[in-house]
PDB file of C-alpha atoms in Angstrom:
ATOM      1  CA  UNK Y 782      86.723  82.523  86.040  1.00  0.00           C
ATOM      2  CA  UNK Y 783      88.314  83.842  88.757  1.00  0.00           C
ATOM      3  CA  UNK Y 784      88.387  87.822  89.645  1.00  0.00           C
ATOM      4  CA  UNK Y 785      91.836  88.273  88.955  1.00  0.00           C
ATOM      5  CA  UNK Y 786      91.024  86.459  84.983  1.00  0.00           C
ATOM      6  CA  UNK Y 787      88.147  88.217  85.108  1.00  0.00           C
ATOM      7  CA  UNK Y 788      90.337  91.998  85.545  1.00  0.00           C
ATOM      8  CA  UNK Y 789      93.119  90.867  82.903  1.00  0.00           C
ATOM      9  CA  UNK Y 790      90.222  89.716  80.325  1.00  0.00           C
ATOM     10  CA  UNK Y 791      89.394  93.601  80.670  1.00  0.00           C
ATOM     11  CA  UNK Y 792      92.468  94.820  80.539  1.00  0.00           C
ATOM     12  CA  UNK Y 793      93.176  93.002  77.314  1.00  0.00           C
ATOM     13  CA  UNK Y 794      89.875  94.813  75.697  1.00  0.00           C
ATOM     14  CA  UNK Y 795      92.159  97.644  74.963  1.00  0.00           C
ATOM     15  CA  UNK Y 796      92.740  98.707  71.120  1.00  0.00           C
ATOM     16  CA  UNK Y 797      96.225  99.391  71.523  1.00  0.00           C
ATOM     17  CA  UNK Y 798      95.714 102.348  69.156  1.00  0.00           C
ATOM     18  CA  UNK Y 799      99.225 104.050  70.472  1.00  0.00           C
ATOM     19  CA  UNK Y 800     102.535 102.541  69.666  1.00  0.00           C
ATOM     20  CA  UNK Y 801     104.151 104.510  72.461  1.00  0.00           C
ATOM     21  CA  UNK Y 802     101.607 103.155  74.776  1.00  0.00           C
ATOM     22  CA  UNK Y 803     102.366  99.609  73.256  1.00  0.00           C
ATOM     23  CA  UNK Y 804     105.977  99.578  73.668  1.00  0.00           C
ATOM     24  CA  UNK Y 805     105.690 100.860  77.429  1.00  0.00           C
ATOM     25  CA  UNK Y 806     102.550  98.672  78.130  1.00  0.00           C
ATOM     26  CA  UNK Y 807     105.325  95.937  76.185  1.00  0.00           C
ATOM     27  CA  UNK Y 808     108.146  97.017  78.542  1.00  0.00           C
ATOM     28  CA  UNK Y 809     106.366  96.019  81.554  1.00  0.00           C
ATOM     29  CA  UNK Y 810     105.255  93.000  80.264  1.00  0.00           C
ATOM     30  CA  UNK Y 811     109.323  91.817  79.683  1.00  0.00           C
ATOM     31  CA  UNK Y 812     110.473  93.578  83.004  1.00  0.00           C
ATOM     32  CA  UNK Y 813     107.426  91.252  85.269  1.00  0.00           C
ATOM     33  CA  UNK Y 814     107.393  88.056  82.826  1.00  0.00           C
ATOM     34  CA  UNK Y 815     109.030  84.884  83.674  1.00  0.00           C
ATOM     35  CA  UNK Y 816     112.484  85.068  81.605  1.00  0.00           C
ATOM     36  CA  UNK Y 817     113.978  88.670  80.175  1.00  0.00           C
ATOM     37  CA  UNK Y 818     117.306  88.156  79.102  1.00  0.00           C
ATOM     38  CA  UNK Y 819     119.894  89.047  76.347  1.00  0.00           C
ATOM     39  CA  UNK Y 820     119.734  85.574  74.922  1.00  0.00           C
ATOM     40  CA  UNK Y 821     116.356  84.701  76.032  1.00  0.00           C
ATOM     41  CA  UNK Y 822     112.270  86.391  76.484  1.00  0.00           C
ATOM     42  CA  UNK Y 823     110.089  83.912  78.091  1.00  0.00           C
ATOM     43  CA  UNK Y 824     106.376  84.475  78.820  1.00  0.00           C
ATOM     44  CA  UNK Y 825     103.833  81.802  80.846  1.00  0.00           C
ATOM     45  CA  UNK Y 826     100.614  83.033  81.342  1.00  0.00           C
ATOM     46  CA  UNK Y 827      97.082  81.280  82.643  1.00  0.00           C
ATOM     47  CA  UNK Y 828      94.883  83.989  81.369  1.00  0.00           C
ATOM     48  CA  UNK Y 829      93.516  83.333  77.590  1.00  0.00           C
ATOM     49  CA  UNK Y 830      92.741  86.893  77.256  1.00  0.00           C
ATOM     50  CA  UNK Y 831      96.612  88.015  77.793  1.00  0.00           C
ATOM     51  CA  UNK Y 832      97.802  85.430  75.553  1.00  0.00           C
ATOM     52  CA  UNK Y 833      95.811  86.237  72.799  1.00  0.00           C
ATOM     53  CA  UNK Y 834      96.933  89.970  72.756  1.00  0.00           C
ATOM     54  CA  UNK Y 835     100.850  89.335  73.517  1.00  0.00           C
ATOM     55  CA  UNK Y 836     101.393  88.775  69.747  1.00  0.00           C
ATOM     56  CA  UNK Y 837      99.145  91.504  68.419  1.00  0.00           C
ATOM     57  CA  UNK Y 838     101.357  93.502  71.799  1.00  0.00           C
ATOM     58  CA  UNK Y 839     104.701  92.347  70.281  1.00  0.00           C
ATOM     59  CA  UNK Y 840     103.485  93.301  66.895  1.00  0.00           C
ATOM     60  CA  UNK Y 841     102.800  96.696  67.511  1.00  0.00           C
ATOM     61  CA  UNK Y 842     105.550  97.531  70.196  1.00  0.00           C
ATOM     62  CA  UNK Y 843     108.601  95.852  68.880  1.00  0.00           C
ATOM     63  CA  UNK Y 844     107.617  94.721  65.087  1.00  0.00           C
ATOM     64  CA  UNK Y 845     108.620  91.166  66.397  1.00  0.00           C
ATOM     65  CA  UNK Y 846     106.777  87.781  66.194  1.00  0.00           C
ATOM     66  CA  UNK Y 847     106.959  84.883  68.710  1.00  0.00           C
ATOM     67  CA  UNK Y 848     109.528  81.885  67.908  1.00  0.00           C
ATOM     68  CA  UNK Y 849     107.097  79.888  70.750  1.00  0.00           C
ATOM     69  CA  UNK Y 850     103.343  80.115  70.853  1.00  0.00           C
ATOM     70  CA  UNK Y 851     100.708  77.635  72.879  1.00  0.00           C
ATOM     71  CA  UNK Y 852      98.605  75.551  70.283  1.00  0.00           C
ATOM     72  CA  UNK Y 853      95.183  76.596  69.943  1.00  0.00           C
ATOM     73  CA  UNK Y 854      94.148  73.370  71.865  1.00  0.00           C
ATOM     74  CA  UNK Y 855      96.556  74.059  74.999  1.00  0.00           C
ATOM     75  CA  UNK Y 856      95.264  74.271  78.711  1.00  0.00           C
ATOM     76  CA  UNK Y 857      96.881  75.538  81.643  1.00  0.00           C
ATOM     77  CA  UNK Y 858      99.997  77.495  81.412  1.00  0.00           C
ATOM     78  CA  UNK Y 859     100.521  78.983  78.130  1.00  0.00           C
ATOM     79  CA  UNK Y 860     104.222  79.483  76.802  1.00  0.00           C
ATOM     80  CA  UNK Y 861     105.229  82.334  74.582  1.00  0.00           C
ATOM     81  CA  UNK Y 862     108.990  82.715  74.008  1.00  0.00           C
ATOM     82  CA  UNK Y 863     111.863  84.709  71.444  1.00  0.00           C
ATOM     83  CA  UNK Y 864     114.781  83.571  71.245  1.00  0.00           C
ATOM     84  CA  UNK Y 865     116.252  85.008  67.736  1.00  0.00           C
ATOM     85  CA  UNK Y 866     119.012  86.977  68.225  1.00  0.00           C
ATOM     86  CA  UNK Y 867     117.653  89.451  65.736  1.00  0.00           C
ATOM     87  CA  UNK Y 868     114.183  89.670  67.555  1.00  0.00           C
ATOM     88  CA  UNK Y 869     115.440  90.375  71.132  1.00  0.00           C
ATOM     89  CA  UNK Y 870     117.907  92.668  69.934  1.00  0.00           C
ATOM     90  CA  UNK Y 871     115.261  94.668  68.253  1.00  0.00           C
ATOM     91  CA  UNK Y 872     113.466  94.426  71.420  1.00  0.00           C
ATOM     92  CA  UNK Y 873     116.100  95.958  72.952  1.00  0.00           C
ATOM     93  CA  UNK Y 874     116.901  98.654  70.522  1.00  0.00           C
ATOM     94  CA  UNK Y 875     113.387  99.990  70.946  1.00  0.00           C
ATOM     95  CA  UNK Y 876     113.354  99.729  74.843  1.00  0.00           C
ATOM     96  CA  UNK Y 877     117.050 101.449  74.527  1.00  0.00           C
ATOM     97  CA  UNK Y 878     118.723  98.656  76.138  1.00  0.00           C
ATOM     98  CA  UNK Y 879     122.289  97.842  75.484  1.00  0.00           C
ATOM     99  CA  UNK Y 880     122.180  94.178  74.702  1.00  0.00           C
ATOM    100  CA  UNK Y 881     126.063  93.461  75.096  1.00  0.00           C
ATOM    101  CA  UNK Y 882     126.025  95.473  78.448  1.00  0.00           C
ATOM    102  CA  UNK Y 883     126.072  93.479  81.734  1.00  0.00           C
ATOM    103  CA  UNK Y 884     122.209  93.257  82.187  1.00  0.00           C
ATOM    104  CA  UNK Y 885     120.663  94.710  84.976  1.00  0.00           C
ATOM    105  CA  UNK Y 886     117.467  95.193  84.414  1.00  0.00           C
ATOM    106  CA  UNK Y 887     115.905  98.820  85.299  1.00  0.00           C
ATOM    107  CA  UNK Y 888     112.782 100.990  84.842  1.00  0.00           C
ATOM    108  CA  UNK Y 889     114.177 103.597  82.527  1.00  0.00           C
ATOM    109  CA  UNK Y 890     111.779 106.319  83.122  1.00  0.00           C
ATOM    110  CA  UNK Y 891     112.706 108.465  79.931  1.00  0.00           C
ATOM    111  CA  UNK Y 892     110.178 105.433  78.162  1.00  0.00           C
ATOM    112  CA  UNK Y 893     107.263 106.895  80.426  1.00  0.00           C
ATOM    113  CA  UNK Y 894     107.464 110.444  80.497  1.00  0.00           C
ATOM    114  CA  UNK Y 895     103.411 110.494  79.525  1.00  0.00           C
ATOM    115  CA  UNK Y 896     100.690 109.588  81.721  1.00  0.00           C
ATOM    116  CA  UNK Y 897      99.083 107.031  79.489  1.00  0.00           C
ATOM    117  CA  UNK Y 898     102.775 105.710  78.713  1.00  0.00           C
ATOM    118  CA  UNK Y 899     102.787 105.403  83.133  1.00  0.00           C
ATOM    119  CA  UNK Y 900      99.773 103.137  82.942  1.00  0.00           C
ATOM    120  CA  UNK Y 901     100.422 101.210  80.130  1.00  0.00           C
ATOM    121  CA  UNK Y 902     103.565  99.897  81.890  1.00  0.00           C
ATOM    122  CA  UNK Y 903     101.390  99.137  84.687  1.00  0.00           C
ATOM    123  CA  UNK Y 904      99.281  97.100  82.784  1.00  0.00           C
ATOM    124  CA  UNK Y 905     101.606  95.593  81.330  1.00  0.00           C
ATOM    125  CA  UNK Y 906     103.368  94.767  84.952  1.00  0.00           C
ATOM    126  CA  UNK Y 907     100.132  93.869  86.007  1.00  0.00           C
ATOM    127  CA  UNK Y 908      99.093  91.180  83.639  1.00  0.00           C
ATOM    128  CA  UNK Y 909     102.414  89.864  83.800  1.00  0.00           C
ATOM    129  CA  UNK Y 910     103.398  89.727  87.074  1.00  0.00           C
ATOM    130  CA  UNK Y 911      99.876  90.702  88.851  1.00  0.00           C
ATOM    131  CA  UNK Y 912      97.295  88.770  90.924  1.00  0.00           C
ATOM    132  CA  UNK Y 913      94.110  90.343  92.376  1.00  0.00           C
ATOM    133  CA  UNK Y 914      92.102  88.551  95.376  1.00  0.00           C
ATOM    134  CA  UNK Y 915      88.402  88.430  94.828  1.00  0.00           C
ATOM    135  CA  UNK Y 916      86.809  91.150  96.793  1.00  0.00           C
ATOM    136  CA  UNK Y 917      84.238  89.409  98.301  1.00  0.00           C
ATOM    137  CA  UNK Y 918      86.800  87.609 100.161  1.00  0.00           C
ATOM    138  CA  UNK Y 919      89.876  90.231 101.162  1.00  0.00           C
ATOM    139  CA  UNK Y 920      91.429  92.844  99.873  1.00  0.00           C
ATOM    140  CA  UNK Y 921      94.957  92.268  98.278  1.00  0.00           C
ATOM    141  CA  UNK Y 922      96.687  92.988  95.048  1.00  0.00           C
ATOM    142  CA  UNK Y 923      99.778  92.369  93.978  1.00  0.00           C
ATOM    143  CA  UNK Y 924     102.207  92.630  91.579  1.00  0.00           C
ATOM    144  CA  UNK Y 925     105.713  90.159  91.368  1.00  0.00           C
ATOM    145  CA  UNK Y 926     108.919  90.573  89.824  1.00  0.00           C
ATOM    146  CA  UNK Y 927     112.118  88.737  90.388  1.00  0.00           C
ATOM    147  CA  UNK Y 928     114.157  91.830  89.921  1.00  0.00           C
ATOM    148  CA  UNK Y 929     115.008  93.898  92.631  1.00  0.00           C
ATOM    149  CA  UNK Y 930     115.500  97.173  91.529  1.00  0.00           C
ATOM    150  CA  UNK Y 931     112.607  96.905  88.646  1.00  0.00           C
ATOM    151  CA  UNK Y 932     110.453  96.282  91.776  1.00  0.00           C
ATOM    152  CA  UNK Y 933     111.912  99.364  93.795  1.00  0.00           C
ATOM    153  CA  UNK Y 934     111.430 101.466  90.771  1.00  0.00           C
ATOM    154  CA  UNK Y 935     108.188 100.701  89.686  1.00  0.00           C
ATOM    155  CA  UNK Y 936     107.344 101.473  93.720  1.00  0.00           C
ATOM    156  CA  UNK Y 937     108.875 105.250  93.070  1.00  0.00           C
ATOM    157  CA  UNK Y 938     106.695 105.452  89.911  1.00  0.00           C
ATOM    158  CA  UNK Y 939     103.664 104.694  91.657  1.00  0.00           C
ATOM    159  CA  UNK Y 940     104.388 106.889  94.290  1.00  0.00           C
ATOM    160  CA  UNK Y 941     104.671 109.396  91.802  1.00  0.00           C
ATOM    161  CA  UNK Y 942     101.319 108.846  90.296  1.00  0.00           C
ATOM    162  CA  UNK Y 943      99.681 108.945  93.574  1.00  0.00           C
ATOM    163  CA  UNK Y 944      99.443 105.294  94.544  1.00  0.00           C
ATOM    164  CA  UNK Y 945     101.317 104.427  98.353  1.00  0.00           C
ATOM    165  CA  UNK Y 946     102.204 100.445  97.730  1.00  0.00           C
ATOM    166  CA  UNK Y 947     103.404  98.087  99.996  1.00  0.00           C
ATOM    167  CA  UNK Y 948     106.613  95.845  99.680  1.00  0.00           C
ATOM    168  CA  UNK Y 949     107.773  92.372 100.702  1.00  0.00           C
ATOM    169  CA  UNK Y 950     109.894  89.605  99.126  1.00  0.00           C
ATOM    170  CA  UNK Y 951     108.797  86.398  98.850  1.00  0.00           C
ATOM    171  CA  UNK Y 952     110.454  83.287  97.476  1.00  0.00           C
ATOM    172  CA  UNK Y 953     113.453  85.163  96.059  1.00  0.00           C
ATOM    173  CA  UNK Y 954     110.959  87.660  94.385  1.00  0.00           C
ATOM    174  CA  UNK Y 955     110.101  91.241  94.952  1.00  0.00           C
ATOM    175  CA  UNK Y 956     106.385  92.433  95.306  1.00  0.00           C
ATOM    176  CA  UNK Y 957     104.342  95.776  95.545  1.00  0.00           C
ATOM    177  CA  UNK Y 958     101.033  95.267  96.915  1.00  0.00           C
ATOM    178  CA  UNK Y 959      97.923  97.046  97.884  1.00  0.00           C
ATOM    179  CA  UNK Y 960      95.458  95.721 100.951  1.00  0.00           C
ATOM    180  CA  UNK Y 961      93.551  98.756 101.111  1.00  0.00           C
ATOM    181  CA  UNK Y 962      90.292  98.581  98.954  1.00  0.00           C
ATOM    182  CA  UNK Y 963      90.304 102.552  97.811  1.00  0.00           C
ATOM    183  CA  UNK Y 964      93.711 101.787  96.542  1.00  0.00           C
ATOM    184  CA  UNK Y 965      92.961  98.925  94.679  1.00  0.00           C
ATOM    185  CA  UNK Y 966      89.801 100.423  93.134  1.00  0.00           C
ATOM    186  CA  UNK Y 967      91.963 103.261  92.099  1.00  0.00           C
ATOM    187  CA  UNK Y 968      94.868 101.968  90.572  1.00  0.00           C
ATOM    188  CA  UNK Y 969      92.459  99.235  88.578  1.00  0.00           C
ATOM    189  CA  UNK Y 970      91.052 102.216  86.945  1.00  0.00           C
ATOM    190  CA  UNK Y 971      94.589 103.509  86.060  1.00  0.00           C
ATOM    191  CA  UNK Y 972      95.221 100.641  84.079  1.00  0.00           C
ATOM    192  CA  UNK Y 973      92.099 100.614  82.316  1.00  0.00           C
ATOM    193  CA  UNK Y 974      89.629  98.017  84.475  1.00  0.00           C
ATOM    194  CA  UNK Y 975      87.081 100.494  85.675  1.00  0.00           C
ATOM    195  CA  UNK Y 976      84.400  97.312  85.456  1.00  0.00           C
ATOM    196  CA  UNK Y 977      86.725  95.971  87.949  1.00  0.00           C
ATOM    197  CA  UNK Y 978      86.798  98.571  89.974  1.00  0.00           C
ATOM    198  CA  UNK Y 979      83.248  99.014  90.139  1.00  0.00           C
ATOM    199  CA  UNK Y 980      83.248  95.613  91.523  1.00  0.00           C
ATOM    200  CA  UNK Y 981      86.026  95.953  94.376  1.00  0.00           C
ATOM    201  CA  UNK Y 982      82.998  99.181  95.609  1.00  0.00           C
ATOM    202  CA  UNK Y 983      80.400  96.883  94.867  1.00  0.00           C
ATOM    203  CA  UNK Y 984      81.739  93.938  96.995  1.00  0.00           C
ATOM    204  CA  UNK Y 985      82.654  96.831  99.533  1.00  0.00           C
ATOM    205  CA  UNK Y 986      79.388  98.011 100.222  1.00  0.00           C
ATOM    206  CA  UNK Y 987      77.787  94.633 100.324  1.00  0.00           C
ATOM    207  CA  UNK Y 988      80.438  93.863 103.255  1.00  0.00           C
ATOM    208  CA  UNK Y 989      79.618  96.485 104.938  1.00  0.00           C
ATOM    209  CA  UNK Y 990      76.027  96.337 104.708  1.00  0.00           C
ATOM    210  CA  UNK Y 991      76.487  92.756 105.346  1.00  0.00           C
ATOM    211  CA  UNK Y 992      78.332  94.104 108.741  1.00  0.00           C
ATOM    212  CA  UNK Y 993      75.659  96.503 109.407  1.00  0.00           C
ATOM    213  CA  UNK Y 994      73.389  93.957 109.763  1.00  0.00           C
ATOM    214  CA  UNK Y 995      75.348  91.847 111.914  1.00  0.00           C
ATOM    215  CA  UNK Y 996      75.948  94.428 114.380  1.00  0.00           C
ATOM    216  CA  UNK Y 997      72.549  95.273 114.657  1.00  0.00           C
ATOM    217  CA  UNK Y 998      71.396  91.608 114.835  1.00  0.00           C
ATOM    218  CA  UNK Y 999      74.265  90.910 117.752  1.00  0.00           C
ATOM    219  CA  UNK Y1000      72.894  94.011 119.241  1.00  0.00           C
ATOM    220  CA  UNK Y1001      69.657  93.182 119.318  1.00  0.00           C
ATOM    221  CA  UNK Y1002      70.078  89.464 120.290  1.00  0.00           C
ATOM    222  CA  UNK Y1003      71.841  90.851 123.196  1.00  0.00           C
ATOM    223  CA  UNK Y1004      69.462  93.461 124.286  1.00  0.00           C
ATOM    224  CA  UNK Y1005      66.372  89.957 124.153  1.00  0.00           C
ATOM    225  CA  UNK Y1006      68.909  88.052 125.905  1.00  0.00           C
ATOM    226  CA  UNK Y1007      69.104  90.589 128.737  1.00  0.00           C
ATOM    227  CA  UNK Y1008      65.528  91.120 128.522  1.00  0.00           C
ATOM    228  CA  UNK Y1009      65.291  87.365 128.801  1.00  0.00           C
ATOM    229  CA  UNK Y1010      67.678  87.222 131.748  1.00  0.00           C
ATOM    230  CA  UNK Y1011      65.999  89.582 133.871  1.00  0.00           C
ATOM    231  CA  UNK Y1012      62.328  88.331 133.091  1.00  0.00           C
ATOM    232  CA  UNK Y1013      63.506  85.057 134.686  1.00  0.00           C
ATOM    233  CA  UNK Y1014      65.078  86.413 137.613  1.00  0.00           C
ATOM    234  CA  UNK Y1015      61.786  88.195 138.151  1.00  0.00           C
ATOM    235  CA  UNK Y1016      59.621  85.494 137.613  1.00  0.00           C
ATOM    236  CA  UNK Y1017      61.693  83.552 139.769  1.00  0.00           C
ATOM    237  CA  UNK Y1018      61.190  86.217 142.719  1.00  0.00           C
ATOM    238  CA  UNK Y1019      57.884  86.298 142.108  1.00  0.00           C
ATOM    239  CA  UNK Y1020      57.332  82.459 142.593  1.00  0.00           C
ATOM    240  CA  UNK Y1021      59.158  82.338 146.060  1.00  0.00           C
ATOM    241  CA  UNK Y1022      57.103  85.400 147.240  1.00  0.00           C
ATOM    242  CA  UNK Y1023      54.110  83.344 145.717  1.00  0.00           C
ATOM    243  CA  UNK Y1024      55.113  80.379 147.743  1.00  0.00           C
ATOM    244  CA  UNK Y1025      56.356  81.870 150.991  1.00  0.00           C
ATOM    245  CA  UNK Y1026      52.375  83.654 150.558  1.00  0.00           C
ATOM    246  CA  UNK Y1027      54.177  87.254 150.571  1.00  0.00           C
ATOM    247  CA  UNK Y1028      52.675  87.789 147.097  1.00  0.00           C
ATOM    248  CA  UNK Y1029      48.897  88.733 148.349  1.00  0.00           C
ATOM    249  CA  UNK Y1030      50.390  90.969 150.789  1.00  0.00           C
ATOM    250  CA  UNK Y1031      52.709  93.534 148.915  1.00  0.00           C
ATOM    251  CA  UNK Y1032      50.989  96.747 148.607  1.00  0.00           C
ATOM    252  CA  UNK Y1033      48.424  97.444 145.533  1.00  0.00           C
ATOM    253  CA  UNK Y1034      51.181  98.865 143.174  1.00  0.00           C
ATOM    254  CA  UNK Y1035      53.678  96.143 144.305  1.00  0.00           C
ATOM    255  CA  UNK Y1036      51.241  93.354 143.757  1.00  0.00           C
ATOM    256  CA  UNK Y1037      49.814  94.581 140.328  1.00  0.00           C
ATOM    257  CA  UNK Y1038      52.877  94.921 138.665  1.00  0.00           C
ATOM    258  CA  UNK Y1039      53.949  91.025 139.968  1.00  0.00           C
ATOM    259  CA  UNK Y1040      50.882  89.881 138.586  1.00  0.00           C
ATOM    260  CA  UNK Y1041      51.455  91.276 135.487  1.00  0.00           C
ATOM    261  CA  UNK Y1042      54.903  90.350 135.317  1.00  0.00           C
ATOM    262  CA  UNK Y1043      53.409  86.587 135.652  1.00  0.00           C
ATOM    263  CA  UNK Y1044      50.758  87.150 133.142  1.00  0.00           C
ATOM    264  CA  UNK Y1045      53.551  88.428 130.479  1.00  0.00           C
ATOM    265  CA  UNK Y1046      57.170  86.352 130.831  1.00  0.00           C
ATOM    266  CA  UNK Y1047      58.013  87.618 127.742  1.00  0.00           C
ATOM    267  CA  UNK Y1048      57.392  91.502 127.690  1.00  0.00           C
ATOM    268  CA  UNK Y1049      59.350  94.332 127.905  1.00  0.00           C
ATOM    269  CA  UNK Y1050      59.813  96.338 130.716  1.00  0.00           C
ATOM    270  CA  UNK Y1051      58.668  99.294 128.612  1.00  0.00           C
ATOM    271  CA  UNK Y1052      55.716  96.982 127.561  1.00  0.00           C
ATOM    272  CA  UNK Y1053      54.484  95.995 130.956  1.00  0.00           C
ATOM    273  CA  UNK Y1054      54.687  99.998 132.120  1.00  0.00           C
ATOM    274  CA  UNK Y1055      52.230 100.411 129.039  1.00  0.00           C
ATOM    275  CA  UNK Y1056      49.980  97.681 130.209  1.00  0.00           C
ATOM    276  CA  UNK Y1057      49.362  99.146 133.634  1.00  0.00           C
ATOM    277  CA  UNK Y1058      46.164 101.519 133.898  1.00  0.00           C
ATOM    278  CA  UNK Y1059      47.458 104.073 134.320  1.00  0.00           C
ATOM    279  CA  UNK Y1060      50.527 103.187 132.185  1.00  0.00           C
ATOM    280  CA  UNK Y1061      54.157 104.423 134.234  1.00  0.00           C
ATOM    281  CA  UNK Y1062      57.162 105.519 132.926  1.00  0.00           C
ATOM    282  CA  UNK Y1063      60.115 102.121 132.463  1.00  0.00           C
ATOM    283  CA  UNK Y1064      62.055 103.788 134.745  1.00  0.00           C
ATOM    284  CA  UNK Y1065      58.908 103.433 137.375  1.00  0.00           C
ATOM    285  CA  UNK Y1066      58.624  99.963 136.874  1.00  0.00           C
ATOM    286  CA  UNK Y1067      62.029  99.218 136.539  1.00  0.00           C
ATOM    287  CA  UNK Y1068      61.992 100.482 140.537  1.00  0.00           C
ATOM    288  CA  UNK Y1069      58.790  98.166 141.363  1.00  0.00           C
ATOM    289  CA  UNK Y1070      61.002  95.333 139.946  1.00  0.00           C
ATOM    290  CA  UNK Y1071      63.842  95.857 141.635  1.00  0.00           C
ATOM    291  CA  UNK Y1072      61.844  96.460 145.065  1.00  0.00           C
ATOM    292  CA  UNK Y1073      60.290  92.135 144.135  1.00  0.00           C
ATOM    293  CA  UNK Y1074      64.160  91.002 143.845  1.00  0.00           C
ATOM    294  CA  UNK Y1075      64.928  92.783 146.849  1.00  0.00           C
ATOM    295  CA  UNK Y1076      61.863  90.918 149.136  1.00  0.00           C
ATOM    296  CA  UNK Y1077      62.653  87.447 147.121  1.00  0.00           C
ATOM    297  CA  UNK Y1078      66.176  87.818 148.406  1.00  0.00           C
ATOM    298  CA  UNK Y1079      65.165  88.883 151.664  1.00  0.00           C
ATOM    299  CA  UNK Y1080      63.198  85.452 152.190  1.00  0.00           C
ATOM    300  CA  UNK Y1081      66.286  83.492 151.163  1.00  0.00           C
ATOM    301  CA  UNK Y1082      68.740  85.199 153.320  1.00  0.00           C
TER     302      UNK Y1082
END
């Protein structure tokens, strides 16, 4: 299962103990699902989890059953849908809708004056019209409506709460996003997917660590490759004071440290200064080395 199934099988753990929490948890279910209308309610769904708590959801909330429900042996996309008369206007009755009014559809806030009411419509919103990006991956979630000012509104009542989404449209639809992993951790726990959440922290400190690493590796391979360089371009001064005969006649110090340098390609400069007897300092033989590449390029020239 994907991370996003995985977040709105968690979600869908929850007892729905509170009918005010059901009907707002309903409400945004119906304002982010496929088809909320006065003559028609139209749910399609890929998670299992969801669509095995929208009846026990419509139940509870609205005291109505589903005229449409998948067969126990569909795959895929899952249909629920009302479309009694009676039912949807009993929907809208307990929502406070008026169902012979032009229908725009709206948050109506007076529906989530509570806290828990604020997150339950979230949830609902979310397993609706929500997607979450495995963490491992990026960081993006989102949630889609295809009315404007339900998406506008549910941005103010975020803000409220203490969430700072994002907004774009897309395809004729409106979406709130987050691409910040601290908010998506947080507002997952809102809702009720701490497991989740714990995940999006997990998969964030496993990136980093993972980038950590990979600094300190590029750092490192950069530092042997320098090393590397310059152990060359010694050795390579070396060999034409070797062969121009120059090499026997450099002054003790001078001469030592060449040989040495020859005897160890692949040491340090801070390794050959240890070697010496008595060991220098790596800025001290840093100096000798320099001094070689000077006289090498002083035979070329």
């Amino acid at each position: 299962m994907s991370f996003s199934s995985n977040v709105k099988a968690e979600l869908c753990k929850d007892s729905l103990s509170k009918k005010s929490c059901a009907v707002a948890e309903g409400y945004g279910v119906l304002l982010y699902c496929n088809t909320f209308s006065s003559t028609e309610i139209r749910i399609i769904t890929e998670s299992r989890d969801f669509a095995a708590r929208l009846p026990r959801l419509f139940k509870k909330a609205f005291g109505v059953t589903f005229d449409q429900e998948p067969a126990a042996h569909d795959r895929g996309k899952l249909q629920f849908a009302v479309t009694s008369e009676d039912k949807i206007s009993k929907i809208f009755e307990t929502l406070q809708m008026d169902l012979k009014s032009s229908l725009t559809l709206h948050v109506n806030f007076g529906m989530l004056e509570e806290e828990a009411e604020c997150m339950a419509y979230l949830r609902g919103a979310f397993l609706a019209g929500g997607s979450v990006t495995d963490p491992a991956k990026r960081y993006h979630l989102e949630m889609t409506t295809s009315h404007y000012k339900v998406s506008r509104e549910t941005c103010a009542l975020l803000v409220e709460c203490g969430f700072s989404p994002k907004e774009l449209s897309r395809g004729g639809n409106n979406i709130l996003y987050f691409k910040q992993s601290d908010y998506i951790e947080d507002f997952l726990t809102a809702i009720g997917a701490q497991v989740s959440a714990m995940g999006v922290m997990e998969a964030k400190v496993e990136k980093d660590l993972r980038n950590g690493v990979n600094r300190r590796v590029n750092c490192e391979t950069a530092n042997l490759t320098k090393v590397v360089d310059a152990s060359m371009g010694q050795m390579a001064a070396i060999r034409a004071l070797e062969e121009a005969g120059d090499l026997e006649k450099l002054p003790g110090k001078l001469r030592e440290t060449a040989l040495l340098r020859r005897e160890n390609p692949e040491a340090t400069l801070q390794e050959l200064a240890a070697m010496l007897q008595p060991p220098i300092t790596k800025s001290a033989i840093n100096h000798r080395m320099r001094k070689l590449l000077e006289l090498a390029r002083a035979l070329e020239e």
